[in-house]
Structures are given as structure tokens and as C-alpha cells.
PDB file of C-alpha atoms in Angstrom:
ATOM      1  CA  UNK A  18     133.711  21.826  56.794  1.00 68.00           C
ATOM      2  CA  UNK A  19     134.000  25.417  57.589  1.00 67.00           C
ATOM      3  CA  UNK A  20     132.626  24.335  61.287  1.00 71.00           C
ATOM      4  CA  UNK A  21     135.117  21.841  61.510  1.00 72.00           C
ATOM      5  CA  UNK A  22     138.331  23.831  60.932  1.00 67.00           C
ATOM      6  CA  UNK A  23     137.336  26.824  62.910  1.00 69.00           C
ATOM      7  CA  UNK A  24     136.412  24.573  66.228  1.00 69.00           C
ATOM      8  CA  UNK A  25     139.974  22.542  65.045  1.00 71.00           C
ATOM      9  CA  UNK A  26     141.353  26.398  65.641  1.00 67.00           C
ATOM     10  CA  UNK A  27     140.073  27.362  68.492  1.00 75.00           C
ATOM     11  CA  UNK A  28     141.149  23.809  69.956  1.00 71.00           C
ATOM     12  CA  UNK A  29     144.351  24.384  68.966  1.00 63.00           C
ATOM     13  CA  UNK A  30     144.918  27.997  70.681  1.00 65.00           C
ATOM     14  CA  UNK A  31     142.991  26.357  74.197  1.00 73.00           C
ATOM     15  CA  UNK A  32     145.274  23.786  74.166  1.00 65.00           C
ATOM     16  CA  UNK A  33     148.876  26.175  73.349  1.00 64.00           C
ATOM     17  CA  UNK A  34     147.259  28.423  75.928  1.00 61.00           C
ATOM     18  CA  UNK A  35     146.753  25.241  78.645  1.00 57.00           C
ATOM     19  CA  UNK A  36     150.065  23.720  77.755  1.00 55.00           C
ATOM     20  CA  UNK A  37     152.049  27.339  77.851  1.00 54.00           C
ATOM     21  CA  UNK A  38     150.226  27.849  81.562  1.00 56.00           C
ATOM     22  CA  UNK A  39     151.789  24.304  82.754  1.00 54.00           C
ATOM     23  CA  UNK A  40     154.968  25.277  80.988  1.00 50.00           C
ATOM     24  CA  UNK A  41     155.674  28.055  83.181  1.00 57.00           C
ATOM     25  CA  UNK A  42     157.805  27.602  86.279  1.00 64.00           C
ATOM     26  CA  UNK A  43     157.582  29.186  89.265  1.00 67.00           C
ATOM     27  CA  UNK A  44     160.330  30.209  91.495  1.00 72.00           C
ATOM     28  CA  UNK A  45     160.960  29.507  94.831  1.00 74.00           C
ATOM     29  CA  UNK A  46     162.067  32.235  96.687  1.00 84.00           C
ATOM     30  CA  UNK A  47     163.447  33.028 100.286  1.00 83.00           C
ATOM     31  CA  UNK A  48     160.577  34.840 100.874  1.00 85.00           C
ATOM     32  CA  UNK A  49     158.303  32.107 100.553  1.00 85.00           C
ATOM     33  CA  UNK A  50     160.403  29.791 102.258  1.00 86.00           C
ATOM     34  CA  UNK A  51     160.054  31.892 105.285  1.00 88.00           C
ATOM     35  CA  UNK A  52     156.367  31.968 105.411  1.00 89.00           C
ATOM     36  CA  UNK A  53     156.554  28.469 104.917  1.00 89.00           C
ATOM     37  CA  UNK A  54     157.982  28.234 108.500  1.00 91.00           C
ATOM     38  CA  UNK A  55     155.853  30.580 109.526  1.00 91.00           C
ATOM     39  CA  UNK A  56     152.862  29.149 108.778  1.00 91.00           C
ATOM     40  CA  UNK A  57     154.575  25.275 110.020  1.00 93.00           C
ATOM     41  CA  UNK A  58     155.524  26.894 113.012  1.00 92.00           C
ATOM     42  CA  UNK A  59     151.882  28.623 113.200  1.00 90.00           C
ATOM     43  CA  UNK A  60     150.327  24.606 112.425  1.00 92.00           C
ATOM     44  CA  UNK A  61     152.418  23.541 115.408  1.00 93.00           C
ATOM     45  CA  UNK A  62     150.541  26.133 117.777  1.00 91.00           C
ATOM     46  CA  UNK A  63     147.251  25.287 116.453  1.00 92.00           C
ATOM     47  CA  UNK A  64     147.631  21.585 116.968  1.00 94.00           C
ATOM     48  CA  UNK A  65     149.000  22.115 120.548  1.00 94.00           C
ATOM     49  CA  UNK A  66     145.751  24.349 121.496  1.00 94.00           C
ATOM     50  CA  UNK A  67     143.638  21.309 119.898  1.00 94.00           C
ATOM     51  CA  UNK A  68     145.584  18.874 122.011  1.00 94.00           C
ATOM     52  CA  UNK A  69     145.166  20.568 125.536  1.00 94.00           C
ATOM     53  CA  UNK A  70     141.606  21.195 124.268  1.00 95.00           C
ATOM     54  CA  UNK A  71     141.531  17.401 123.784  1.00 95.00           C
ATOM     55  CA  UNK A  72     142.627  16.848 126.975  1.00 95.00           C
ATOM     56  CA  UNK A  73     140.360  19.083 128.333  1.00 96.00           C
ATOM     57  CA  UNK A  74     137.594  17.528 126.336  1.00 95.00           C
ATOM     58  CA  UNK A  75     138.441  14.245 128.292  1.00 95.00           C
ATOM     59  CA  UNK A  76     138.952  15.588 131.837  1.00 95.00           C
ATOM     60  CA  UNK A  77     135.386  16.435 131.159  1.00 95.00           C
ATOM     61  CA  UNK A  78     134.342  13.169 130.157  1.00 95.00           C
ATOM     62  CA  UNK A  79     135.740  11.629 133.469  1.00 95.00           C
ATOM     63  CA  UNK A  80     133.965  13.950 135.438  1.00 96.00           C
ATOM     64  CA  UNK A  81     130.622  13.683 133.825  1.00 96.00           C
ATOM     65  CA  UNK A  82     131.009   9.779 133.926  1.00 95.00           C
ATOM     66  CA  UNK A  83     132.235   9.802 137.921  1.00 94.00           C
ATOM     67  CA  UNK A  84     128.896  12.217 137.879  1.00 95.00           C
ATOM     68  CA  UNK A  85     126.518   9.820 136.073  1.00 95.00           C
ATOM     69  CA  UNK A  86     127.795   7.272 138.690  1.00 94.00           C
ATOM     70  CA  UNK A  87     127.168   9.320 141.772  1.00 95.00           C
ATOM     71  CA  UNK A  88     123.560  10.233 140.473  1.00 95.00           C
ATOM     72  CA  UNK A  89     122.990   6.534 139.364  1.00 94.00           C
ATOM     73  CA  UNK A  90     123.832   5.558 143.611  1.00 94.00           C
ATOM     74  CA  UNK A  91     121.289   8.441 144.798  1.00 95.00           C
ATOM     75  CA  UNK A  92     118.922   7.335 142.264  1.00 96.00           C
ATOM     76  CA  UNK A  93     119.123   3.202 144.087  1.00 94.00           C
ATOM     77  CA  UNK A  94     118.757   5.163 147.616  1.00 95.00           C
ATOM     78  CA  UNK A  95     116.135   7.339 146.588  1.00 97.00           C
ATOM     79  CA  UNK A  96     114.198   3.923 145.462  1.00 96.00           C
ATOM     80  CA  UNK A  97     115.139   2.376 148.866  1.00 96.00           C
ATOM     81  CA  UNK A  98     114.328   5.319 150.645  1.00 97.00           C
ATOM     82  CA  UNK A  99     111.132   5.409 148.905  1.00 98.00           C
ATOM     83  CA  UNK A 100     109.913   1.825 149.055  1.00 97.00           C
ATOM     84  CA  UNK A 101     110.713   1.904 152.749  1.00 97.00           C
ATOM     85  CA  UNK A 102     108.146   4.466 152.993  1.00 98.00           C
ATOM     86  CA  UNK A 103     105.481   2.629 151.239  1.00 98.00           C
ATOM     87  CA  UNK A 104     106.062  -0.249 153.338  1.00 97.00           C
ATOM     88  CA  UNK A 105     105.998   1.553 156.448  1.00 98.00           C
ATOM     89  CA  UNK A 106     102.430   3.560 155.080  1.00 97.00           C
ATOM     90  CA  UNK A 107     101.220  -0.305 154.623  1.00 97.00           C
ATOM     91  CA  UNK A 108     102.597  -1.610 157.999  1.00 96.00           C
ATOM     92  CA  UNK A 109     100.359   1.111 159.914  1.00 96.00           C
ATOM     93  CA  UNK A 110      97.232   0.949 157.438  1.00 95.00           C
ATOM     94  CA  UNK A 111      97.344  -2.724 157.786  1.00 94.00           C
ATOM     95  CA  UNK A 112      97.785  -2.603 161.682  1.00 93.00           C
ATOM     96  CA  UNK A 113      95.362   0.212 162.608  1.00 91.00           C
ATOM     97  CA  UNK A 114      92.988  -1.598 160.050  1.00 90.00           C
ATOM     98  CA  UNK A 115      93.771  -5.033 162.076  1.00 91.00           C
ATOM     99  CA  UNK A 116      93.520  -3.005 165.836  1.00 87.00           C
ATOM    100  CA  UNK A 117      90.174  -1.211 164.594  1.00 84.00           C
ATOM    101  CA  UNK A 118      88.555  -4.961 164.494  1.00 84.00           C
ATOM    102  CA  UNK A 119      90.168  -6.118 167.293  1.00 85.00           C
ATOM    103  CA  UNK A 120      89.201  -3.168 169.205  1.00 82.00           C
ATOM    104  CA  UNK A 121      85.448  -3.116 167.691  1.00 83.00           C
ATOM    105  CA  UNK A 122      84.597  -6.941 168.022  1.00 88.00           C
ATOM    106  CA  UNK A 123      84.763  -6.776 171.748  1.00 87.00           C
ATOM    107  CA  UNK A 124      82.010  -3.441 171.105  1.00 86.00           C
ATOM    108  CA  UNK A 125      79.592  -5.097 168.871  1.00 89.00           C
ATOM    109  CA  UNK A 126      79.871  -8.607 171.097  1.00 92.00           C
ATOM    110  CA  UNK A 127      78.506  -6.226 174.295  1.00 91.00           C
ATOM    111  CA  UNK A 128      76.459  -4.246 171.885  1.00 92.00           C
ATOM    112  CA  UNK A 129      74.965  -7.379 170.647  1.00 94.00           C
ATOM    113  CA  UNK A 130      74.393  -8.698 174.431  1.00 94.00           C
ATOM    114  CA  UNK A 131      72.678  -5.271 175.549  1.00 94.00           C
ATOM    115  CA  UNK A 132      70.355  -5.194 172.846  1.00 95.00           C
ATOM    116  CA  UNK A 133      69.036  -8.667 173.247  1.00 95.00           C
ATOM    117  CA  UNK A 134      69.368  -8.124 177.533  1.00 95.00           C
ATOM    118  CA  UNK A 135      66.880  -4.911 175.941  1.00 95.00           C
ATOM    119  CA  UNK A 136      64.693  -7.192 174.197  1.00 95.00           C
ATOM    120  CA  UNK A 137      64.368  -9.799 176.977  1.00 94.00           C
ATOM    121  CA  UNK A 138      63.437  -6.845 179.589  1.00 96.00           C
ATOM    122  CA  UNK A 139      60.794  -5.377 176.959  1.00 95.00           C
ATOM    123  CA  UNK A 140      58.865  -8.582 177.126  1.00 95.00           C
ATOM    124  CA  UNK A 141      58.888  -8.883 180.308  1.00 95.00           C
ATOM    125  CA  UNK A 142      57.754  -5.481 181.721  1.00 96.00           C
ATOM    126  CA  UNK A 143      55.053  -6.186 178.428  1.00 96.00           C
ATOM    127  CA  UNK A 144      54.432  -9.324 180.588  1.00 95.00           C
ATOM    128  CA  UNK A 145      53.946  -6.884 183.627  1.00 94.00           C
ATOM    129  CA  UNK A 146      51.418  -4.813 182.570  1.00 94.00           C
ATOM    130  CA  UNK A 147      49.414  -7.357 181.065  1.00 95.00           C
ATOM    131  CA  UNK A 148      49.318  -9.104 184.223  1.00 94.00           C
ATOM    132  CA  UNK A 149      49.046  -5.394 186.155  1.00 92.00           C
ATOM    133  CA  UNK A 150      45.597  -4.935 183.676  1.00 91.00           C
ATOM    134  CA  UNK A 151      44.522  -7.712 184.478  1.00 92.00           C
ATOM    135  CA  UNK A 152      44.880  -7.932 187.852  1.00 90.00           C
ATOM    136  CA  UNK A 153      43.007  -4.035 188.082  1.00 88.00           C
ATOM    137  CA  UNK A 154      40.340  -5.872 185.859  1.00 89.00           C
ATOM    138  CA  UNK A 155      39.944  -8.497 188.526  1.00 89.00           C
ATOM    139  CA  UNK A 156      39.701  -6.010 191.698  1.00 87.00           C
ATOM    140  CA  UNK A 157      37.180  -3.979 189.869  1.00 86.00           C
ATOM    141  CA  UNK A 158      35.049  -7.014 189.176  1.00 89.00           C
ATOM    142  CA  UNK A 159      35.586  -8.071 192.967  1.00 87.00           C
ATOM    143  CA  UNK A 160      34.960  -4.510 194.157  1.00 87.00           C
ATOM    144  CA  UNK A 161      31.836  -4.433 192.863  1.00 88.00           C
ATOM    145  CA  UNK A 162      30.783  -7.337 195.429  1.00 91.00           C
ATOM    146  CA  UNK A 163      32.590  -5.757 198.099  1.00 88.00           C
ATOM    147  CA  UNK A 164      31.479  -2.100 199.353  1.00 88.00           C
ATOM    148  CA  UNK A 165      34.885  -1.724 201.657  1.00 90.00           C
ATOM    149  CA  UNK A 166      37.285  -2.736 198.802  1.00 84.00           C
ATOM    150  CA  UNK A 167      35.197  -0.286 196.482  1.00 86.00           C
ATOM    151  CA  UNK A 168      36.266   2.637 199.068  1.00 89.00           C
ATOM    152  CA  UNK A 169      39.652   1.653 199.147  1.00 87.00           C
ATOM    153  CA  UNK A 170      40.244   1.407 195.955  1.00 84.00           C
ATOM    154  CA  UNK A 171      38.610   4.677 195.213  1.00 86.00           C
ATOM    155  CA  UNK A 172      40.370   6.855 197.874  1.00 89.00           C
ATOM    156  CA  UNK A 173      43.501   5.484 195.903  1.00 84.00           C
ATOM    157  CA  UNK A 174      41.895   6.256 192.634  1.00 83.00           C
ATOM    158  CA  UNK A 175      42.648   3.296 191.027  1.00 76.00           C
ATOM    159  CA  UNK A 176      38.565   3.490 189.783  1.00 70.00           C
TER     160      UNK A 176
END
């Protein structure tokens, strides 16, 4: 019980010494009247430097939006400007590719014709000298039967 009436005391002097600290009035003076305006007329500056920084603030946006716009058209001409350039690099790889051929075919038609205009003259001058062996074959056989063909053939050195 003891516990009860001494925290029923101390509630008693918190809540005198709460209610006397509302109780007290404070007066207004001219003093603080003064500084009121002050500080209002202080408030108005402040608000005034935050609106021409607003302004400010949006002057910028424009010109970082008219910016984004400018870049955006460069950005479509540097994509023109580069896909012309492909297609030109294709045009020429495509027509030197297509000339090469054109150019070539021609070469491999006469290469083709000279090789087998080669081949043809092979067999023949193989032809030749067959005929040629034989032929010195025949003239030694007949030289043997005749003395004056023998010398002839001799003083040419074809024996």
C-alpha cells in the first residue's frame, strides 16, 4: 500500500508540474513581432530564389530535350550514312566478284582450247617419229642391199 501512495504522490506533483507549465502564458511582444516580419519577409526571398531556380531548372529541361532531339536526328543519319556504306562495299564486292568471272571464263575457254590444240600436236609429232623410226629402220634394211645408198647414208651419218 505504501507503493501505491508514494507513486499516487509523485503522480500528483508530475501532473501540478505539467499542468502549471501549460498554465503559463507567454507574452507577445513588439520585439517578436518584428522578427516575425523579418523572418516572413526573409521566407519571401527564399521562395523567390527557389522560383527563378525553378525556372532555371526548366530552361534546362527544354534544352536538354531540344538536345536529345538533335542527337536522336544524327543518330537516323549516322544509320543512313552507314548502311549506304555497306551497300556500296556489297555493290563493288558483288560486281568485281561478277567481272572476275566474266573476265576469267573467256581465259579458261582459250586455256582449255590450247591445252587440248597441245595434246592434239603431241600425238601427232609422237605419230612423226614413229613413222621417222621406222622409215630409218626401212633404209637401213634397204641399204644393206644397196652399196650406193649405204654411202649416202653414211656420209650423212644417219648409220
Amino acid at each position: 500500500m505504501m507503493k501505491f501512495v508514494g507513486g499516487l504522490v509523485i503522480f500528483c506533483f508530475i501532473f501540478l508540474g505539467v499542468a502549471y507549465s501549460f498554465a503559463k502564458e507567454i507574452p507577445y511582444t513588439l520585439d517578436d513581432r518584428d522578427r516575425l516580419i523579418r523572418v516572413e519577409e526573409g521566407l519571401k526571398g527564399v521562395n523567390q530564389r527557389i522560383d527563378s531556380l525553378d525556372k532555371r531548372i526548366d530552361s534546362l529541361d527544354k534544352r536538354i530535350d531540344s538536345l536529345d532531339k538533335r542527337i536522336d536526328g544524327l543518330q537516323g543519319l549516322m544509320y543512313v550514312v552507314i548502311g549506304a556504306i555497306i551497300a556500296q562495299t556489297l555493290a563493288v564486292v558483288g560486281f568485281s566478284l561478277w567481272d572476275r568471272r566474266s573476265t576469267l571464263m573467256p581465259l579458261t575457254r582459250k586455256t582449255k582450247e590450247l591445252e587440248e590444240f597441245i595434246e592434239s600436236t603431241k600425238k601427232e609429232t609422237q605419230e612423226i617419229k614413229e613413222r621417222e623410226i621406222a622409215l630409218e629402220n626401212v633404209m637401213r634394211e634397204y641399204a644393206k642391199q644397196e652399196p650406193k645408198l649405204y654411202e649416202v647414208l653414211k656420209t650423212l651419218r644417219l648409220l
